[in-house]
Tab-separated table of N, CA and C in Angstrom:
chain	number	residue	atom	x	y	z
A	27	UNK	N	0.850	-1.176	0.000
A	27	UNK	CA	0.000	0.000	0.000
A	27	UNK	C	0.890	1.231	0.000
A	28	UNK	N	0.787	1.614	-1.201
A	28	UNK	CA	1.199	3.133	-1.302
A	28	UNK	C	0.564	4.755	-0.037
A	29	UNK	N	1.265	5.309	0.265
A	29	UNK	CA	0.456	6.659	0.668
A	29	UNK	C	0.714	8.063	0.010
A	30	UNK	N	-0.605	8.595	-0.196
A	30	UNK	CA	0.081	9.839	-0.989
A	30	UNK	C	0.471	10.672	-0.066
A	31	UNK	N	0.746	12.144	-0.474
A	31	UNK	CA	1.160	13.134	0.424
A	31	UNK	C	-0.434	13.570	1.098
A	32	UNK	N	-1.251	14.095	-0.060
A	32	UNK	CA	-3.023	14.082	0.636
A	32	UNK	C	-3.533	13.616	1.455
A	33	UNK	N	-2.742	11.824	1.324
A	33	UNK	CA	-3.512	10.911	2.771
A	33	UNK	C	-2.770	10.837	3.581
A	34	UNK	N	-1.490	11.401	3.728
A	34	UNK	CA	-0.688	11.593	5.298
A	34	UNK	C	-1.149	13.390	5.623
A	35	UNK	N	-1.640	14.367	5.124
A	35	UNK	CA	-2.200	15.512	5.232
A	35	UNK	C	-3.750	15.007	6.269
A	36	UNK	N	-4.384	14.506	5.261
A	36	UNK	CA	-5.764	13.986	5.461
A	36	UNK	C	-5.923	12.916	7.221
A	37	UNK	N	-4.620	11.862	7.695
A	37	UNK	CA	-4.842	11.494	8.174
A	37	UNK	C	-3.598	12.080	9.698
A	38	UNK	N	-3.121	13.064	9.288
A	38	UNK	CA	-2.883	13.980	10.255
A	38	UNK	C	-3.983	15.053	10.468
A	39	UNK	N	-4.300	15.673	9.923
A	39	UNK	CA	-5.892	15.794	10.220
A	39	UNK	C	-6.255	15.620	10.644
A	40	UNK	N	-7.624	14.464	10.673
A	40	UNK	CA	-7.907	13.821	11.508
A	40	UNK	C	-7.418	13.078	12.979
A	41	UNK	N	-6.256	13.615	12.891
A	41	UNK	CA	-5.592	13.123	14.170
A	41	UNK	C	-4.964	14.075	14.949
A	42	UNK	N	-5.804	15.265	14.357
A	42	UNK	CA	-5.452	16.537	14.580
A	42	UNK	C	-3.334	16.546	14.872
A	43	UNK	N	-3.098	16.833	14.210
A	43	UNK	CA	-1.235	16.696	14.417
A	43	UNK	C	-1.389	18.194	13.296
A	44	UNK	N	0.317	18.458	14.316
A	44	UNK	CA	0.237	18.769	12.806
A	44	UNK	C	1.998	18.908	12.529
A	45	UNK	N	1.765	18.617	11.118
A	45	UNK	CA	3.129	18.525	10.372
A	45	UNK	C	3.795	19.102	9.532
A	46	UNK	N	5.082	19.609	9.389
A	46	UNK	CA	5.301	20.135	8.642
A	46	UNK	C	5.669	19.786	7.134
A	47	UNK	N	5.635	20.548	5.998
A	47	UNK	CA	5.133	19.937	4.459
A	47	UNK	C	6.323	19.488	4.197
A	48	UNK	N	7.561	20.318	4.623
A	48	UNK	CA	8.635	19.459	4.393
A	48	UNK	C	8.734	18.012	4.543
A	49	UNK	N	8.080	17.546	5.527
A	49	UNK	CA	8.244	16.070	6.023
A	49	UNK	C	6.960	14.874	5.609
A	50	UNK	N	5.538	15.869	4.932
A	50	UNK	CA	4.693	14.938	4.238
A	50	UNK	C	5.573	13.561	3.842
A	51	UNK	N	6.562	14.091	2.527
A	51	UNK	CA	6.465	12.536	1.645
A	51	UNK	C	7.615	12.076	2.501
A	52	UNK	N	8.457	12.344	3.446
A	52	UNK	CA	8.958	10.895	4.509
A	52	UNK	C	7.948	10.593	5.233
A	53	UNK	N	7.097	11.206	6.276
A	53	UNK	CA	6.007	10.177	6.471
A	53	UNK	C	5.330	9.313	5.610
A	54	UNK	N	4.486	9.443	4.307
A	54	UNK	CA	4.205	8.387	3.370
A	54	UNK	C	5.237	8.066	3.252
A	55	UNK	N	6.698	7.744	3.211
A	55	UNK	CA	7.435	6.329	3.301
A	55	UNK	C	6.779	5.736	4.134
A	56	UNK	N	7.723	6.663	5.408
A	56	UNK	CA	7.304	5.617	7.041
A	56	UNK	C	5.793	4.758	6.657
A	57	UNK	N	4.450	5.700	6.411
A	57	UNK	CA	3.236	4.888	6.598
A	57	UNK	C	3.441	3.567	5.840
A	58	UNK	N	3.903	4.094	4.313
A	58	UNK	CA	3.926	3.162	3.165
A	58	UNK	C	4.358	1.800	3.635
A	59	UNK	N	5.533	1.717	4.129
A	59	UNK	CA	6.244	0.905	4.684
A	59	UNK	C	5.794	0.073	5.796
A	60	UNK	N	5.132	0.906	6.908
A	60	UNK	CA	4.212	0.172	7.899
A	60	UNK	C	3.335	-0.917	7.004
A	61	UNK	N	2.295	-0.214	6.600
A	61	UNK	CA	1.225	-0.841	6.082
A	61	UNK	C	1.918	-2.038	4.729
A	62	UNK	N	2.931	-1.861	4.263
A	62	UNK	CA	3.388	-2.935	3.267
A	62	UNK	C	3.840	-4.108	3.960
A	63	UNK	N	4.557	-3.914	5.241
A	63	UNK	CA	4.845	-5.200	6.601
A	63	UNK	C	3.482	-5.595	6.548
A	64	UNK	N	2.641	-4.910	7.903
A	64	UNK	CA	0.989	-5.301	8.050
A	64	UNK	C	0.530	-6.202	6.356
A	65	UNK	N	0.986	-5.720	5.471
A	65	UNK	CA	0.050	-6.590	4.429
A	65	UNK	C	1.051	-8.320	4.378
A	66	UNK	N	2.118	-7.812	4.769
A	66	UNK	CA	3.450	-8.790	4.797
A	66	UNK	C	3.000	-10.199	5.813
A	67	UNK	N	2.055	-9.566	6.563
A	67	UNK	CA	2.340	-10.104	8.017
A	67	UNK	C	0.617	-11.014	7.443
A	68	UNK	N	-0.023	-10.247	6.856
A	68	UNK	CA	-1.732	-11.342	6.570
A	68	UNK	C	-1.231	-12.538	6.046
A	69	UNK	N	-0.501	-12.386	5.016
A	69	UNK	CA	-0.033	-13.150	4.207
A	69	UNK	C	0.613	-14.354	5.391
A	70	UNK	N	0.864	-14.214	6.268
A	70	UNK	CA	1.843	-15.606	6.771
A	70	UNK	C	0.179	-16.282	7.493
A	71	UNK	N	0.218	-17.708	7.258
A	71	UNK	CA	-0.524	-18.836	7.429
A	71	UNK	C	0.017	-18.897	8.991
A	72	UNK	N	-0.984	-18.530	9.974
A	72	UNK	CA	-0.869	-18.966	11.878
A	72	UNK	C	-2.127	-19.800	12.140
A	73	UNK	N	-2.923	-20.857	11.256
A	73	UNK	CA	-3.703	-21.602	11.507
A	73	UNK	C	-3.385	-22.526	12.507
A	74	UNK	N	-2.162	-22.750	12.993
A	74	UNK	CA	-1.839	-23.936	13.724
A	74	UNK	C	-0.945	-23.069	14.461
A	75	UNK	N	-0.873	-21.622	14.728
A	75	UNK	CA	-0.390	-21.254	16.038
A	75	UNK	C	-1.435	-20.780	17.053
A	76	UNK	N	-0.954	-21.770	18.115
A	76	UNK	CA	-1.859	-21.004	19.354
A	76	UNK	C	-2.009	-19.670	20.074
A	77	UNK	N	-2.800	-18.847	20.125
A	77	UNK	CA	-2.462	-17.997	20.455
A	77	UNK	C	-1.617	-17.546	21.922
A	78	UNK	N	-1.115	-16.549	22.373
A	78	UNK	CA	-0.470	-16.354	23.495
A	78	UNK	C	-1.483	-14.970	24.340
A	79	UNK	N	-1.299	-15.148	25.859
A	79	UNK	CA	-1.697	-14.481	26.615
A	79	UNK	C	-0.673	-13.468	26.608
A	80	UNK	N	0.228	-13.855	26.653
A	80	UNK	CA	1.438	-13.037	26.789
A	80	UNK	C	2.825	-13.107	26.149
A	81	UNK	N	2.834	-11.565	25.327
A	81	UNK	CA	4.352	-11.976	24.423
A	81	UNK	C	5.483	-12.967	25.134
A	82	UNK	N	5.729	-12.686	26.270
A	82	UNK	CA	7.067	-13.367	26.561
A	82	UNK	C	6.570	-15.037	27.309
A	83	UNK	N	7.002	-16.170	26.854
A	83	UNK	CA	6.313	-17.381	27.616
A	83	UNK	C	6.982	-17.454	28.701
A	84	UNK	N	5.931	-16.834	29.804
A	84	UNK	CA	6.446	-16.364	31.147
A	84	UNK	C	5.193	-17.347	31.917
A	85	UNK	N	5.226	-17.901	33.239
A	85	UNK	CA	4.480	-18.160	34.415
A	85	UNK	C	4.412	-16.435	34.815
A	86	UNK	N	2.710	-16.379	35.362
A	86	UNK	CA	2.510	-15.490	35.809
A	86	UNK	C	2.060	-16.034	37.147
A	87	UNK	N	3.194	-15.594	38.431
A	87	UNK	CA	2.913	-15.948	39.629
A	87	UNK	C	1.779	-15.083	40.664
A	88	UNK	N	0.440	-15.464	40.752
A	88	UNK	CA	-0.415	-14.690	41.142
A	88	UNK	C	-0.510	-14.975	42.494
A	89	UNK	N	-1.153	-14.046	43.190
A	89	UNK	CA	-0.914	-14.419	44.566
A	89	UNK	C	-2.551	-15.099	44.502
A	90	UNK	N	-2.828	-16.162	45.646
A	90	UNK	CA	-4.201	-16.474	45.917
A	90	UNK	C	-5.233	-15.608	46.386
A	91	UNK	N	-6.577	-15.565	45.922
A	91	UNK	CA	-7.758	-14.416	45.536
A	91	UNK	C	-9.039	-14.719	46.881
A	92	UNK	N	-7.637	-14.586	48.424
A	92	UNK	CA	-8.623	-14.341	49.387
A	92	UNK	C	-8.420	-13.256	50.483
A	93	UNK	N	-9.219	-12.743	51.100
A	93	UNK	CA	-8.878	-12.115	52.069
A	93	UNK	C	-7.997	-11.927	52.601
A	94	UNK	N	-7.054	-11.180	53.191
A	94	UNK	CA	-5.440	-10.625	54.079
A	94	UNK	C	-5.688	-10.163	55.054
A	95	UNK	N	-6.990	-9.291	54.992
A	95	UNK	CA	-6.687	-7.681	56.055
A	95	UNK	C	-7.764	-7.964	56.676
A	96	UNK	N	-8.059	-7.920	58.047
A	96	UNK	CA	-9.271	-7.375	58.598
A	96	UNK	C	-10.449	-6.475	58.414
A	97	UNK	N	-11.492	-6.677	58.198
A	97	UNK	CA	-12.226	-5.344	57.298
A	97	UNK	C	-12.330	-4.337	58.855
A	98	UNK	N	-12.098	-3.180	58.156
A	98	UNK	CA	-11.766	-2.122	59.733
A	98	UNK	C	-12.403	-0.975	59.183
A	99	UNK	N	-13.866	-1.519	58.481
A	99	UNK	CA	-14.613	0.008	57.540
A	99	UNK	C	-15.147	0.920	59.714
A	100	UNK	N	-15.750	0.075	59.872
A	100	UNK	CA	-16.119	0.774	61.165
A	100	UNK	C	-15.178	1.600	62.378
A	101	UNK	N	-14.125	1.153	62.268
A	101	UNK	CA	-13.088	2.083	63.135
A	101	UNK	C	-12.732	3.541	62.407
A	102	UNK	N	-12.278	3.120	60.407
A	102	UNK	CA	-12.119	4.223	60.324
A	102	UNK	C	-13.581	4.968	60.606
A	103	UNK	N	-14.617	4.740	60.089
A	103	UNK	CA	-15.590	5.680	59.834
A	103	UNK	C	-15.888	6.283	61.642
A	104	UNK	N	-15.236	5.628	62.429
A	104	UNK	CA	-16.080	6.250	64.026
A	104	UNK	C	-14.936	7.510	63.982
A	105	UNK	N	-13.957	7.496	63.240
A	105	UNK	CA	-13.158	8.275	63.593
A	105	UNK	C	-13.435	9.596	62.213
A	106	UNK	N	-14.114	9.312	61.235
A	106	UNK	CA	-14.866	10.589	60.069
A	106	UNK	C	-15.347	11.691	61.574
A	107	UNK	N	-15.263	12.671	61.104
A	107	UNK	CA	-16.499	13.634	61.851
A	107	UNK	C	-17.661	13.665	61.034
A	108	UNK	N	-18.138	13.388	59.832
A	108	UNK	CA	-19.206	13.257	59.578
A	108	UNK	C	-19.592	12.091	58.657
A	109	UNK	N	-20.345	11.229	59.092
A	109	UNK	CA	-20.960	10.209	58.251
A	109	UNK	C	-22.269	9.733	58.468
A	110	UNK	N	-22.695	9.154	57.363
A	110	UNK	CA	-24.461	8.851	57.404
A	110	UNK	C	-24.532	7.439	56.721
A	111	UNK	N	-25.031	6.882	56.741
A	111	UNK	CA	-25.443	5.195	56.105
A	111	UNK	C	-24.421	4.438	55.895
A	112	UNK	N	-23.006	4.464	56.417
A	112	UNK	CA	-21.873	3.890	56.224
A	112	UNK	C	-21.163	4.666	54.993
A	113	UNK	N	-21.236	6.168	55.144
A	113	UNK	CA	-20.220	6.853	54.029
A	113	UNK	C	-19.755	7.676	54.436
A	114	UNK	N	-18.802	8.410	54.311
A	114	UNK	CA	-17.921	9.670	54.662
A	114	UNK	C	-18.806	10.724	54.139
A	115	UNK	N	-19.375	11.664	54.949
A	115	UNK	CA	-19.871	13.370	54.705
A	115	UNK	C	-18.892	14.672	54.549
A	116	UNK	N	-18.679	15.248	53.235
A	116	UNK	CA	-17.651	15.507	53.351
A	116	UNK	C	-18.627	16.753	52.803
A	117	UNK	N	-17.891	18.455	52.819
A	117	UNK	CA	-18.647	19.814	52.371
A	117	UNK	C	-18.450	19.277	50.961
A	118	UNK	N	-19.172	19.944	50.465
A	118	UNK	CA	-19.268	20.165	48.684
A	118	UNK	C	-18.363	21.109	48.313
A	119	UNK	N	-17.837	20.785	47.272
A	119	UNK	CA	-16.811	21.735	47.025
A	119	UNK	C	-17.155	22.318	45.088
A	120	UNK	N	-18.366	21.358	44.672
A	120	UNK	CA	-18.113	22.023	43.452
A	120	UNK	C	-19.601	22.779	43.133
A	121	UNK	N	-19.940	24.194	43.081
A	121	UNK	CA	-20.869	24.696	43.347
A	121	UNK	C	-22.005	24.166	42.069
């Protein structure tokens, strides 16, 4: 895939940037070039690769998904100066 100078204008634009004209037709390289890999890259057959969770084939050591801490919502809140139904009362600050 080719890019003209119009569609690196057009899609800085839209991406609100902005660039200077000197450097239009090296960006359409750069894009040109992106998008000619990307077409590079459809082309390769991964029917029989599995996909990965994660680039690097790493163990991800998670810690176990239970409780640690004591729940202590009631100590802090006796110590709020103002609260109502189990929430912190705090002034309003945005008029």
């Amino acid at each position: 895939m080719s890019f003209s100078k119009e569609q690196v204008n057009t899609v800085a634009w839209l991406a609100r940037l902005a660039i200077d004209d000197d450097k239009v037709e090296a960006y359409a390289h750069d894009l040109s070039s992106i998008f000619g890999f990307v077409e590079q890259m459809d082309g390769i057959d991964t029917d029989n690769v599995a996909p990965l969770a994660h680039p690097l084939n790493q163990m991800q050591r998670l810690r176990p998904d239970r409780v640690s801490e004591p729940d202590r919502r009631d100590t802090f809140l006796a110590q709020a100066p103002l609260t109502e139904a189990g929430l912190y009362l705090v002034p309003k600050v945005i008029e």
